[in-house]
Short mmCIF file of C-alpha atoms in Angstrom, two decimals:
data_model
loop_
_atom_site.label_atom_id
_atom_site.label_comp_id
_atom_site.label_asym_id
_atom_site.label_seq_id
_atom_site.Cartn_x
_atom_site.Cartn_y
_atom_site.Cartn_z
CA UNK A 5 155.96 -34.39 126.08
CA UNK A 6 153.79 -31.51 124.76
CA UNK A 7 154.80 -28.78 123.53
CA UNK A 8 156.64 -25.62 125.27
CA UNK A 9 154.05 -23.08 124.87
CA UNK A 10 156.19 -20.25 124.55
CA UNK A 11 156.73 -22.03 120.59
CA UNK A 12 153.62 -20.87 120.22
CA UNK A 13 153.86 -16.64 121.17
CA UNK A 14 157.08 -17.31 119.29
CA UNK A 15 154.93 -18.25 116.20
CA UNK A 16 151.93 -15.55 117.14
CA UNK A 17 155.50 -12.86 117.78
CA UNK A 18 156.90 -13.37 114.37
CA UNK A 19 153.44 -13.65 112.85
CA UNK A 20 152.73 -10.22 114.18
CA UNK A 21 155.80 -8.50 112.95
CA UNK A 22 155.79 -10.17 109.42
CA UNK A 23 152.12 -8.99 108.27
CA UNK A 24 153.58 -4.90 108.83
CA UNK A 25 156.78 -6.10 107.32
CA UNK A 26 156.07 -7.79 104.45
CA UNK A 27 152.64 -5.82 103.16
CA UNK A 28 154.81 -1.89 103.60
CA UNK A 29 158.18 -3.41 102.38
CA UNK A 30 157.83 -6.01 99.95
CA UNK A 31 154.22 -6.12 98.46
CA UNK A 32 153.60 -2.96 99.05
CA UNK A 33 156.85 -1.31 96.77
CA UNK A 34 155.37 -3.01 94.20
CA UNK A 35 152.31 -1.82 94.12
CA UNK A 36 152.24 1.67 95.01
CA UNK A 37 153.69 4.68 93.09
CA UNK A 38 156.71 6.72 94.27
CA UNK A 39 157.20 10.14 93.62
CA UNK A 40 158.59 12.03 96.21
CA UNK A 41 158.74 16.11 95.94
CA UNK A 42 159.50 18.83 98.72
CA UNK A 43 156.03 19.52 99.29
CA UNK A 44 155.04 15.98 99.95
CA UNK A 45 157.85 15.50 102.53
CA UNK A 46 157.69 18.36 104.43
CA UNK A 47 155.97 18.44 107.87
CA UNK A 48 152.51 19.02 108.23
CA UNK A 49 151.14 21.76 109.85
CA UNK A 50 147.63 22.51 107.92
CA UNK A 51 149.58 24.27 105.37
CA UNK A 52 151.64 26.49 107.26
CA UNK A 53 154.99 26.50 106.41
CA UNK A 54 156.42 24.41 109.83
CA UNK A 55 158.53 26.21 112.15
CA UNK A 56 161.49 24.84 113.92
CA UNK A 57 161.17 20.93 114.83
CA UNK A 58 159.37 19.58 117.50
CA UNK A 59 161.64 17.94 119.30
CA UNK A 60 161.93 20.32 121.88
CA UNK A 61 160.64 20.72 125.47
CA UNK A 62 157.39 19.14 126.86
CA UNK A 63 154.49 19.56 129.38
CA UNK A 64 156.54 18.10 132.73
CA UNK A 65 153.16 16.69 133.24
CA UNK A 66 153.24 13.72 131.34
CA UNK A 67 156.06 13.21 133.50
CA UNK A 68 154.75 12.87 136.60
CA UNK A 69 151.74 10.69 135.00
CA UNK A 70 154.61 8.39 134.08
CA UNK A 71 156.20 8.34 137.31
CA UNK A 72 152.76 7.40 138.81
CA UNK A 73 152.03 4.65 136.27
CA UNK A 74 155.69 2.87 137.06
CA UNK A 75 154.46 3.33 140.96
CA UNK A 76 151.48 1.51 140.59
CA UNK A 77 152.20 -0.96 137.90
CA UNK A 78 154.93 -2.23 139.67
CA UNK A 79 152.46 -2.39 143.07
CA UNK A 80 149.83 -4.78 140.36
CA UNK A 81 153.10 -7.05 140.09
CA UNK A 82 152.86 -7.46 144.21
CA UNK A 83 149.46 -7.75 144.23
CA UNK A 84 148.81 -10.46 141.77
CA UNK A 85 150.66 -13.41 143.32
CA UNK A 86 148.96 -12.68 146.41
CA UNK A 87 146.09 -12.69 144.78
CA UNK A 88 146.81 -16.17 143.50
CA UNK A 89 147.75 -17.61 146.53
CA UNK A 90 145.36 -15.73 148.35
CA UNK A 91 142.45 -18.62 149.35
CA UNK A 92 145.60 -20.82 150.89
CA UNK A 93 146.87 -17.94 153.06
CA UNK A 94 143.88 -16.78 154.97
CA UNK A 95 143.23 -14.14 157.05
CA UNK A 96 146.99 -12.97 157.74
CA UNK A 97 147.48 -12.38 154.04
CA UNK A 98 144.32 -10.25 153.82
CA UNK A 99 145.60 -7.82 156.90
CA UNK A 100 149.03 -7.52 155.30
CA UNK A 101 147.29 -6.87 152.11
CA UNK A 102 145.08 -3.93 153.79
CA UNK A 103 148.24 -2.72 154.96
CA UNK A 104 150.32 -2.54 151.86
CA UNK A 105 147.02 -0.81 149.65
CA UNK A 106 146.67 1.22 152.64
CA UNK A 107 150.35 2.76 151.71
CA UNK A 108 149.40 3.13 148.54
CA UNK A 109 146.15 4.53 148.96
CA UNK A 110 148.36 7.28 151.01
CA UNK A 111 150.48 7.76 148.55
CA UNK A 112 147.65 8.62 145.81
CA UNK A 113 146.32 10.69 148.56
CA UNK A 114 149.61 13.09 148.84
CA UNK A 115 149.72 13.11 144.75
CA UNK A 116 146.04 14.44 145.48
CA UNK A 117 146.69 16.79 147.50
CA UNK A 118 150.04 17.95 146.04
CA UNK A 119 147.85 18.41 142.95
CA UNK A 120 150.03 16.38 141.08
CA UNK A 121 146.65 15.06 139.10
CA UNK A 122 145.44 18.42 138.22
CA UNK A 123 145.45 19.39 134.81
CA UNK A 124 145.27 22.80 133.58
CA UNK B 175 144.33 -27.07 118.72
CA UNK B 176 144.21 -28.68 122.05
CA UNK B 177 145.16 -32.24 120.85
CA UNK B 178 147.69 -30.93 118.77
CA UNK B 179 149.63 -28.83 121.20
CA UNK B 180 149.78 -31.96 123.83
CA UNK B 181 151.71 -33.68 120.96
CA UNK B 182 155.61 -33.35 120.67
CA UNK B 183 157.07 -30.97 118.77
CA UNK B 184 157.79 -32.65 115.21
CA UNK B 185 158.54 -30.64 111.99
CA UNK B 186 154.20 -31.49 111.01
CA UNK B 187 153.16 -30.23 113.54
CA UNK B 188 154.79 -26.88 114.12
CA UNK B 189 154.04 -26.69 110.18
CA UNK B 190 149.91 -27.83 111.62
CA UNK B 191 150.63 -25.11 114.52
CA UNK B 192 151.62 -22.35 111.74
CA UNK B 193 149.32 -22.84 109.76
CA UNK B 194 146.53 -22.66 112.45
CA UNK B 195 148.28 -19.58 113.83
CA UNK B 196 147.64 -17.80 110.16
CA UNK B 197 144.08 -19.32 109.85
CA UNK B 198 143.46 -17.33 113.23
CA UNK B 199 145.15 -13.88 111.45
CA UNK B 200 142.68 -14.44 108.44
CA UNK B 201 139.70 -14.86 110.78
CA UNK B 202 141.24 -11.59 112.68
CA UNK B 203 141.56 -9.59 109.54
CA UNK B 204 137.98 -10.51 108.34
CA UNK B 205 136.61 -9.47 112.00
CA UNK B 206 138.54 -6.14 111.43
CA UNK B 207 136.70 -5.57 107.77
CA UNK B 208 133.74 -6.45 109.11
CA UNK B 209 133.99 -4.87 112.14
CA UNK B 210 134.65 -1.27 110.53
CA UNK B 211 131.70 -1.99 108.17
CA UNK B 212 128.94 -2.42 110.95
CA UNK B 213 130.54 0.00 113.08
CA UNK B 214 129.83 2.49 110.43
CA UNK B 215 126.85 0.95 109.54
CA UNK B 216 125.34 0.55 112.94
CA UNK B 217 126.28 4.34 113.85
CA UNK B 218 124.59 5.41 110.56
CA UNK B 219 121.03 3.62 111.65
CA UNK B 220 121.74 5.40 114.86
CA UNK B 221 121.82 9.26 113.26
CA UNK B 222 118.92 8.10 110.54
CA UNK B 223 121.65 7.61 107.86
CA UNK B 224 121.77 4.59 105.35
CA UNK B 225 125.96 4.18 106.65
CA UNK B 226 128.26 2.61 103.42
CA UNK B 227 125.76 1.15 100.73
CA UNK B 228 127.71 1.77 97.23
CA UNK B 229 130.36 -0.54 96.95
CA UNK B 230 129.38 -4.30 96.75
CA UNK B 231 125.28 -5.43 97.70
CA UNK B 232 124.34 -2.73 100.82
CA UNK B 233 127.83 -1.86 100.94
CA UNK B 234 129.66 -5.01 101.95
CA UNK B 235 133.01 -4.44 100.19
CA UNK B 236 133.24 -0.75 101.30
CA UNK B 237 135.97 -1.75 103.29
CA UNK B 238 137.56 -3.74 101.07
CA UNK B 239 138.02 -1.21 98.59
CA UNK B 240 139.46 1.01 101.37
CA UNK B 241 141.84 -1.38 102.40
CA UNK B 242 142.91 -2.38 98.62
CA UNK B 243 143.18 2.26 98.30
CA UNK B 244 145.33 2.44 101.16
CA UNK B 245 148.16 -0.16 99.77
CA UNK B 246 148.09 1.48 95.99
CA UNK B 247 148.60 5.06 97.77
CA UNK B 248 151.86 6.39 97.96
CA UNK B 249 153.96 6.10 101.05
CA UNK B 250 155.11 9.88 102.15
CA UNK B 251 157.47 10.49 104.72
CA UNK B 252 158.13 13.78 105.75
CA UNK B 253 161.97 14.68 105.33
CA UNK B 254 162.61 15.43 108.87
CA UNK B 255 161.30 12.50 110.26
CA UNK B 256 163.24 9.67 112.27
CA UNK B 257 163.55 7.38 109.43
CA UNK B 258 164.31 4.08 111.65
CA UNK B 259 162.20 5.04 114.33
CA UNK B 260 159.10 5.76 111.80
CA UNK B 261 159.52 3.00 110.21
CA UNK B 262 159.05 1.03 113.37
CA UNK B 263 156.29 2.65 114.94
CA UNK B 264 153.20 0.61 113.03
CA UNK B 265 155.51 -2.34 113.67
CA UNK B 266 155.40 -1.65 117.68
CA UNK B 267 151.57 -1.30 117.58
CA UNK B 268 150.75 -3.93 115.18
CA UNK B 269 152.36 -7.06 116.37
CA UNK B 270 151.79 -6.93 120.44
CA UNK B 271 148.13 -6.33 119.40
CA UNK B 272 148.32 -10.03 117.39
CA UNK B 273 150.73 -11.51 119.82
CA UNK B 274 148.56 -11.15 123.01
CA UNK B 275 145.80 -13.34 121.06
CA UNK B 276 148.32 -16.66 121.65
CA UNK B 277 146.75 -17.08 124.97
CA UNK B 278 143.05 -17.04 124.70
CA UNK B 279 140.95 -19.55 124.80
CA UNK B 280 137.87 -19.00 122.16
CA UNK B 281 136.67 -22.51 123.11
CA UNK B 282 137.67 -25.62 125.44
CA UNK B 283 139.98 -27.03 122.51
CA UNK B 284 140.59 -23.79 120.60
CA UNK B 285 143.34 -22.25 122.35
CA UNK B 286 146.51 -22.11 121.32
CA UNK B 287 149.05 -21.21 124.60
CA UNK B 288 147.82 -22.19 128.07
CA UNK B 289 149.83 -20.20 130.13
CA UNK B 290 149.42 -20.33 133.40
CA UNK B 291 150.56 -16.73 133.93
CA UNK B 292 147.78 -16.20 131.15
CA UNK B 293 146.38 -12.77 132.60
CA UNK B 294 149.80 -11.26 133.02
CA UNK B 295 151.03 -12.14 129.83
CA UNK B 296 147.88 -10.17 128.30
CA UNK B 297 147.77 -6.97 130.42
CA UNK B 298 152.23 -7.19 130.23
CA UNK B 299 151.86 -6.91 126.20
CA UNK B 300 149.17 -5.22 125.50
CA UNK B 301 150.96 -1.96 127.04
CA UNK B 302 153.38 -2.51 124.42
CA UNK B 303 151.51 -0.86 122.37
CA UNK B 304 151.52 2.42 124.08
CA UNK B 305 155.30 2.17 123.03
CA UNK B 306 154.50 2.38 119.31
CA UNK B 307 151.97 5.58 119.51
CA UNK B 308 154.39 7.67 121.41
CA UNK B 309 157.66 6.06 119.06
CA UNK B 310 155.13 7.17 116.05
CA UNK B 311 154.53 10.81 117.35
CA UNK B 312 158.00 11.50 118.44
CA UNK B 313 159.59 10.11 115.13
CA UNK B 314 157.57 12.33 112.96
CA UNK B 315 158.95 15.08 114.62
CA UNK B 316 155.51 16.75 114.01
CA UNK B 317 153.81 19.20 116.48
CA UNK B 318 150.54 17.41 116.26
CA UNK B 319 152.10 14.10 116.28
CA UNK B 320 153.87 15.11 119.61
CA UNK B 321 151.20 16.56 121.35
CA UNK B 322 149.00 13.31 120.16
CA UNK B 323 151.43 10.97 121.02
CA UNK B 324 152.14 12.44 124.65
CA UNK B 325 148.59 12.92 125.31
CA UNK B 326 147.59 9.20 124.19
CA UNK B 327 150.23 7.75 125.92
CA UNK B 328 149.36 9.33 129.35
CA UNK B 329 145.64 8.37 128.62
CA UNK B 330 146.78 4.56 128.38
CA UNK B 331 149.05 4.18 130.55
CA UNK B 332 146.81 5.82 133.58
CA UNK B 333 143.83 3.59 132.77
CA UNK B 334 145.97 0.99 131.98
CA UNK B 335 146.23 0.97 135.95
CA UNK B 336 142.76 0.76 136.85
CA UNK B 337 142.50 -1.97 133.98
CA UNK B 338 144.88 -4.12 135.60
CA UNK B 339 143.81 -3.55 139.19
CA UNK B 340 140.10 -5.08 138.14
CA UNK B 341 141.04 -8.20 136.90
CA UNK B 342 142.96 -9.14 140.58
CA UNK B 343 139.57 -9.42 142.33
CA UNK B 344 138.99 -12.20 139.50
CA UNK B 345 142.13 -13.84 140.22
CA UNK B 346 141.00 -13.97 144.03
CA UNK B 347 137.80 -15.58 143.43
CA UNK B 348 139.64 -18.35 141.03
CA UNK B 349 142.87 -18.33 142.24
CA UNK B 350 144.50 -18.50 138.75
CA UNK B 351 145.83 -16.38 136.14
CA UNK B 352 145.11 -19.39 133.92
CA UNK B 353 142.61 -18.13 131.13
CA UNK B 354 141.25 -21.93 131.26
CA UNK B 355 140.81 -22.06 134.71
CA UNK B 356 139.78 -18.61 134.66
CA UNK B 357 136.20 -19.58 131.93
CA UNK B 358 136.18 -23.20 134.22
CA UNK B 359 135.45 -21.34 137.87
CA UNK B 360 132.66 -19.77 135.53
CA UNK B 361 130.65 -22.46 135.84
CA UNK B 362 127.95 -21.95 138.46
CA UNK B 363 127.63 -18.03 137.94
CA UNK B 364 129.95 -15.95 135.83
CA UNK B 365 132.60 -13.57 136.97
CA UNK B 366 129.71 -10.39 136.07
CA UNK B 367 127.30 -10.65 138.80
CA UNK B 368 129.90 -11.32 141.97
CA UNK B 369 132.82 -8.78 140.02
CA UNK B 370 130.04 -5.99 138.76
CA UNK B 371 132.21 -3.42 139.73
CA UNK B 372 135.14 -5.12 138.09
CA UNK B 373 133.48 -5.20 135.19
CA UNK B 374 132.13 -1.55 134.90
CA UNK B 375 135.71 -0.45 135.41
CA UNK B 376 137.02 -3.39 133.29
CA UNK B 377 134.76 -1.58 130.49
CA UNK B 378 135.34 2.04 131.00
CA UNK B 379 139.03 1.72 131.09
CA UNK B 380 138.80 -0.55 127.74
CA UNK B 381 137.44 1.74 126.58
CA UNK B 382 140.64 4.32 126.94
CA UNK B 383 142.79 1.80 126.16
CA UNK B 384 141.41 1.48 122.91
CA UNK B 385 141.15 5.24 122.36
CA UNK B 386 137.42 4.99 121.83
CA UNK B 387 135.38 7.51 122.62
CA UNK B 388 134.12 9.03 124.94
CA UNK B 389 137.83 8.71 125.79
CA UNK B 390 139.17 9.36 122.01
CA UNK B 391 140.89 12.49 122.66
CA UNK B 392 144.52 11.21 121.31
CA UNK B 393 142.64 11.11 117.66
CA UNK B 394 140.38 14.21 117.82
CA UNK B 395 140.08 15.39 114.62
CA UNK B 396 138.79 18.68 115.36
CA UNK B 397 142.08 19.30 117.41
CA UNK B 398 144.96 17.58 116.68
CA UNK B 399 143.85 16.63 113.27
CA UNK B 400 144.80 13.19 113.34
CA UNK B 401 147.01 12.57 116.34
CA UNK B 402 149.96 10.57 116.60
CA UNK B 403 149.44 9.40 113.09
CA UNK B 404 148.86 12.47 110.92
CA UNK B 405 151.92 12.15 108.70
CA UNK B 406 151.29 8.36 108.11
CA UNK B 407 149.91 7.65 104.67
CA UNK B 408 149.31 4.58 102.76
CA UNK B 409 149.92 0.94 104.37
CA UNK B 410 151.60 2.27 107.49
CA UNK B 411 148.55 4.29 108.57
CA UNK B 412 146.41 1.21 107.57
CA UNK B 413 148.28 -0.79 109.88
CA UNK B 414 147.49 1.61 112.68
CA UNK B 415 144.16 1.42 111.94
CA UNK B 416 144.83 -2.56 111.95
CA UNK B 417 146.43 -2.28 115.55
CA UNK B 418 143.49 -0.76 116.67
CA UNK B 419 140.49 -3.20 115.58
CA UNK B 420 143.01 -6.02 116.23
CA UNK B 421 143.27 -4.85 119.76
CA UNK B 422 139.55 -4.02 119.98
CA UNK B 423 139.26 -7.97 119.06
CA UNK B 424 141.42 -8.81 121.97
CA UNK B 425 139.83 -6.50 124.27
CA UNK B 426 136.27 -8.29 123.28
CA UNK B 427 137.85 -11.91 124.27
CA UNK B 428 139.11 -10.96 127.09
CA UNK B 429 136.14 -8.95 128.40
CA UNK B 430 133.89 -12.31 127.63
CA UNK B 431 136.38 -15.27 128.87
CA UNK B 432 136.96 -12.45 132.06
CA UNK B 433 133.50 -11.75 133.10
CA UNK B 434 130.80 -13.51 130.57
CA UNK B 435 131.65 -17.04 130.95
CA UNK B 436 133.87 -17.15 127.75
CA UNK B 437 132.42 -20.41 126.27
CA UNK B 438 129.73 -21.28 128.77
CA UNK B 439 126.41 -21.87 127.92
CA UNK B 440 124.06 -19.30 129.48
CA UNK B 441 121.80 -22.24 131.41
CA UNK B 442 123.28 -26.12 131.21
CA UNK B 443 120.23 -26.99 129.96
CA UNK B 444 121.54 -25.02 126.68
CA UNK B 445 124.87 -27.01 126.31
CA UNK B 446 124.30 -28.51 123.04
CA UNK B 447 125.08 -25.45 121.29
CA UNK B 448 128.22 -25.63 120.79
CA UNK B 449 130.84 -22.87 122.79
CA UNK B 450 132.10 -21.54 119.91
CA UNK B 451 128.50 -20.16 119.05
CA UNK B 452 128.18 -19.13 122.65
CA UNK B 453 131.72 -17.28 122.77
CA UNK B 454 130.97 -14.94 119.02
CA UNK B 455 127.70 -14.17 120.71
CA UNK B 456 128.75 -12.95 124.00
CA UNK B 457 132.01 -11.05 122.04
CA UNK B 458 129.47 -9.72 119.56
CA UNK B 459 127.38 -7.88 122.17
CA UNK B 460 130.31 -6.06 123.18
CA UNK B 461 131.47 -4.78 120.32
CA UNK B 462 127.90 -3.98 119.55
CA UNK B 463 128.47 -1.89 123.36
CA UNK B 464 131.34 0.09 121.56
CA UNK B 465 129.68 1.17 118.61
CA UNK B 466 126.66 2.11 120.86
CA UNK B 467 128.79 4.10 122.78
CA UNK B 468 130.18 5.81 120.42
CA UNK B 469 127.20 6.95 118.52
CA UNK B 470 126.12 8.22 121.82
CA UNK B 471 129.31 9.69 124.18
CA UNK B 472 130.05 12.64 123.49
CA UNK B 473 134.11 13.48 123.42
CA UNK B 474 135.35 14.53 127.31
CA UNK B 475 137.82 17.53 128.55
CA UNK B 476 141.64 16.05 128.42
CA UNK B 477 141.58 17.39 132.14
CA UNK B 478 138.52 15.36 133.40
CA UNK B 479 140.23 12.37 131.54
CA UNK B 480 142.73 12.26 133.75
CA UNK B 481 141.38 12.93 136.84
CA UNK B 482 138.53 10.48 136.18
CA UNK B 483 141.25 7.76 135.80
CA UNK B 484 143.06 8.79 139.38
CA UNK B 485 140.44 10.14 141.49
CA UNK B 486 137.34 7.38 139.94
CA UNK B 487 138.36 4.58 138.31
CA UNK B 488 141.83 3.59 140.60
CA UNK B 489 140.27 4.04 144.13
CA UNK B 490 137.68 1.94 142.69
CA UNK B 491 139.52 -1.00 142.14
CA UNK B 492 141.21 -0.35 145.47
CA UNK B 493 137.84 -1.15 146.74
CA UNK B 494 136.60 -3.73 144.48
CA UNK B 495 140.26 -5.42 145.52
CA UNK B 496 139.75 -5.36 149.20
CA UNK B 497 135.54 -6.03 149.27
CA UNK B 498 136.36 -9.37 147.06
CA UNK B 499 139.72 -10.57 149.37
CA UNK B 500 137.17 -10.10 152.74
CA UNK B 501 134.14 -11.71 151.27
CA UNK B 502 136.14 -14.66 150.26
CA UNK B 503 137.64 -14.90 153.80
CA UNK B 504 134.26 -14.80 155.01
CA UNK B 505 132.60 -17.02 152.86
CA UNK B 506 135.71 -19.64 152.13
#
């Protein structure tokens, strides 16, 4: 029986969130000064006095960026299990492949053409 | 590590496995010190300047003392600010950065996971981190912040494609995701000369996904003053920073057990050097390739970032993808 070596990311996991946690919250209090005045905790803006907030509106650009990524990210999920099995499958798996990146590579094409890359 | 692991699970040896885990996070934090050391140090030879040589002999502590600056300073947070979600940000970036390293294998004993879904579990978390830059510029409801966060976040998450479609032509040719299996197949030629393209891509888009320049527009200074981190101060900007190298480190194993041969010897004849030696070499040179790069790439237009990504690097791997699957059926 070895061991399950998700113990392991479980160890690296809690590893990785303790080192933030425990050098800001507990070591850290101790060593560092606190003082807190207006000035100090109010938002930056290279000395300007900030208007509003910013959590307003956005570019809808970053939007469509995002819609892309989930497109394609979720295509990399398809592709790598093929790509695994891909030397036991042969040639049928390789025209079925061509056919599915061909879709894709249409797709990219129309968010080409619709501009939906451009950025300006 | 490899011995160990086989072993059931008994209270010594998850105390053995913990304590190897937080030898490895000591080993990562002095890469990081002395990582930011030669970086400025080899950048300074580079422009004719001597780089960091007060504190310690030719500068050696520099960034200790840094480090040791950051915790005494005090910890601001701007009154307006999402106090849970700010909190959480350098928590988000930090800990998928360290997490990811569970899987690789450094040498043939010295790995700690072996996954067998190894290169999904990398490319899955790492993104992860893309969570805590745009968490950290919305939750300190900053303009800078905002714009740094947004812009970062759509800079990683569209290479983040093209980084993901290289690595499947490698998974052809082995026909694993296992990182083992992965350095094993390496064994007559590595994965550079038959995945070239692979690996140019591989590199450019690292390169984005670590906000590096030429692609470090989410932390130009002379524009957004400090991205999505300007009103972090103290230990939560160091840990940031931490992410960053941390991830850099990851980046650099994954680049040399990917395409270098991880462990490998360069000739068999050469195999009594031991892979350990072999592996810091090979993940030295490419760090070394960062710094270079940066001394020398100039900062690029946020619009040709983006369109390089789409238009280059993604049709690209499209190809790479389709040339490796037909010379395999072909050749196999």
């Amino acid at each position: 029986m070895e061991t399950n070596p998700y113990v392991l990311v479980a160890i690296f996991l809690l590893l990785g969130v303790l080192l933030p946690v425990a050098t800001v919250s507990w070591i850290g209090p101790l060593l560092r000064p606190n003082n807190p005045t207006p000035e100090k905790q109010s938002t930056y803006e290279s000395g300007n006095i900030p208007v509003g907030d910013s959590w307003g509106r956005f570019n809808v650009r970053y939007y469509l960026y995002a819609l892309l990524f989930v497109i394609f990210d979720v295509e990399t999920l398809f592709l790598y299990p093929w790509a695994v099995a891909y030397r036991q499958l042969g040639l049928f798996a390789l025209v079925e492949m061509v056919v599915f990146i061909a879709l894709l590579a249409v797709g990219l094409l129309y968010a080409w053409r619709k501009k939906a890359l451009e950025w300006n | 590590m490899r011995e160990l692991v086989q072993q059931p699970l008994t209270m010594w040896n998850l105390l053995l496995i913990v304590l190897a885990a937080i030898a490895l996070l000591l080993v990562v934090l002095v890469f990081v010190t002395y990582a930011i050391y030669f970086e400025r140090k080899v950048i300074g030879w580079m422009q004719l300047r001597p780089g960091p040589n007060r504190v310690g002999p030719l500068g050696l502590l520099q960034t200790v003392a840094d480090v040791s600056k950051l915790l005494l300073k005090e910890d601001t947070r701007p009154k307006q600010a999402d106090r849970i979600l700010f909190a959480l940000a350098p928590v988000l970036a930090y800990a998928p950065a360290f997490t990811v390293l569970a899987v690789m294998p450094f040498t043939e004993s010295l790995q700690f996971a072996d996954l067998d879904i190894g290169v999904l579990y990398y490319v899955g978390l790492s993104s992860i981190t893309v969570l805590g830059v745009i968490t950290a510029g919305w939750a300190s409801n900053n303009k800078y912040a905002l714009i740094g966060g947004l812009r970062s976040a759509a800079q990683m998450i569209s290479y983040e494609v093209a980084l993901v479609m290289s690595i499947v032509g490698i998974v052809i040719l082995t026909g694993s995701m296992n990182l083992r299996e992965i350095v094993e197949a390496q064994r007559d030629v590595w994965n550079i000369v038959p995945q070239f393209l692979a690996f140019l891509i591989f590199i450019i888009a690292a390169q984005a996904e670590l906000n590096r320049s030429p692609f470090d527009l989410p932390e130009a200074e002379s524009e957004l003053v400090a991205g999505y981190h300007v009103e972090y101060s103290g230990f939560r900007f160091a840990m940031f920073m931490l992410a960053e190298y941390v991830y850099m480190f990851a980046m650099g194993t994954m680049v040399t057990v990917l395409f270098l041969g991880g462990w490998l010897p360069i000739h068999p004849a050469l195999s009594f050097i031991p892979g350990i030696v072999w592996f810091v070499v090979k993940f030295s040179l490419y760090v070394f390739l960062q710094f270079w790069l940066r001394a020398t790439m100039p900062r690029i237009r946020s619009d040709q970032l983006m369109s390089f990504a789409w238009k280059g690097l993604l049709p690209l791997a499209f190809l790479n993808i389709l040339l490796t699957a037909g010379f395999v059926s072909i050749f196999a």
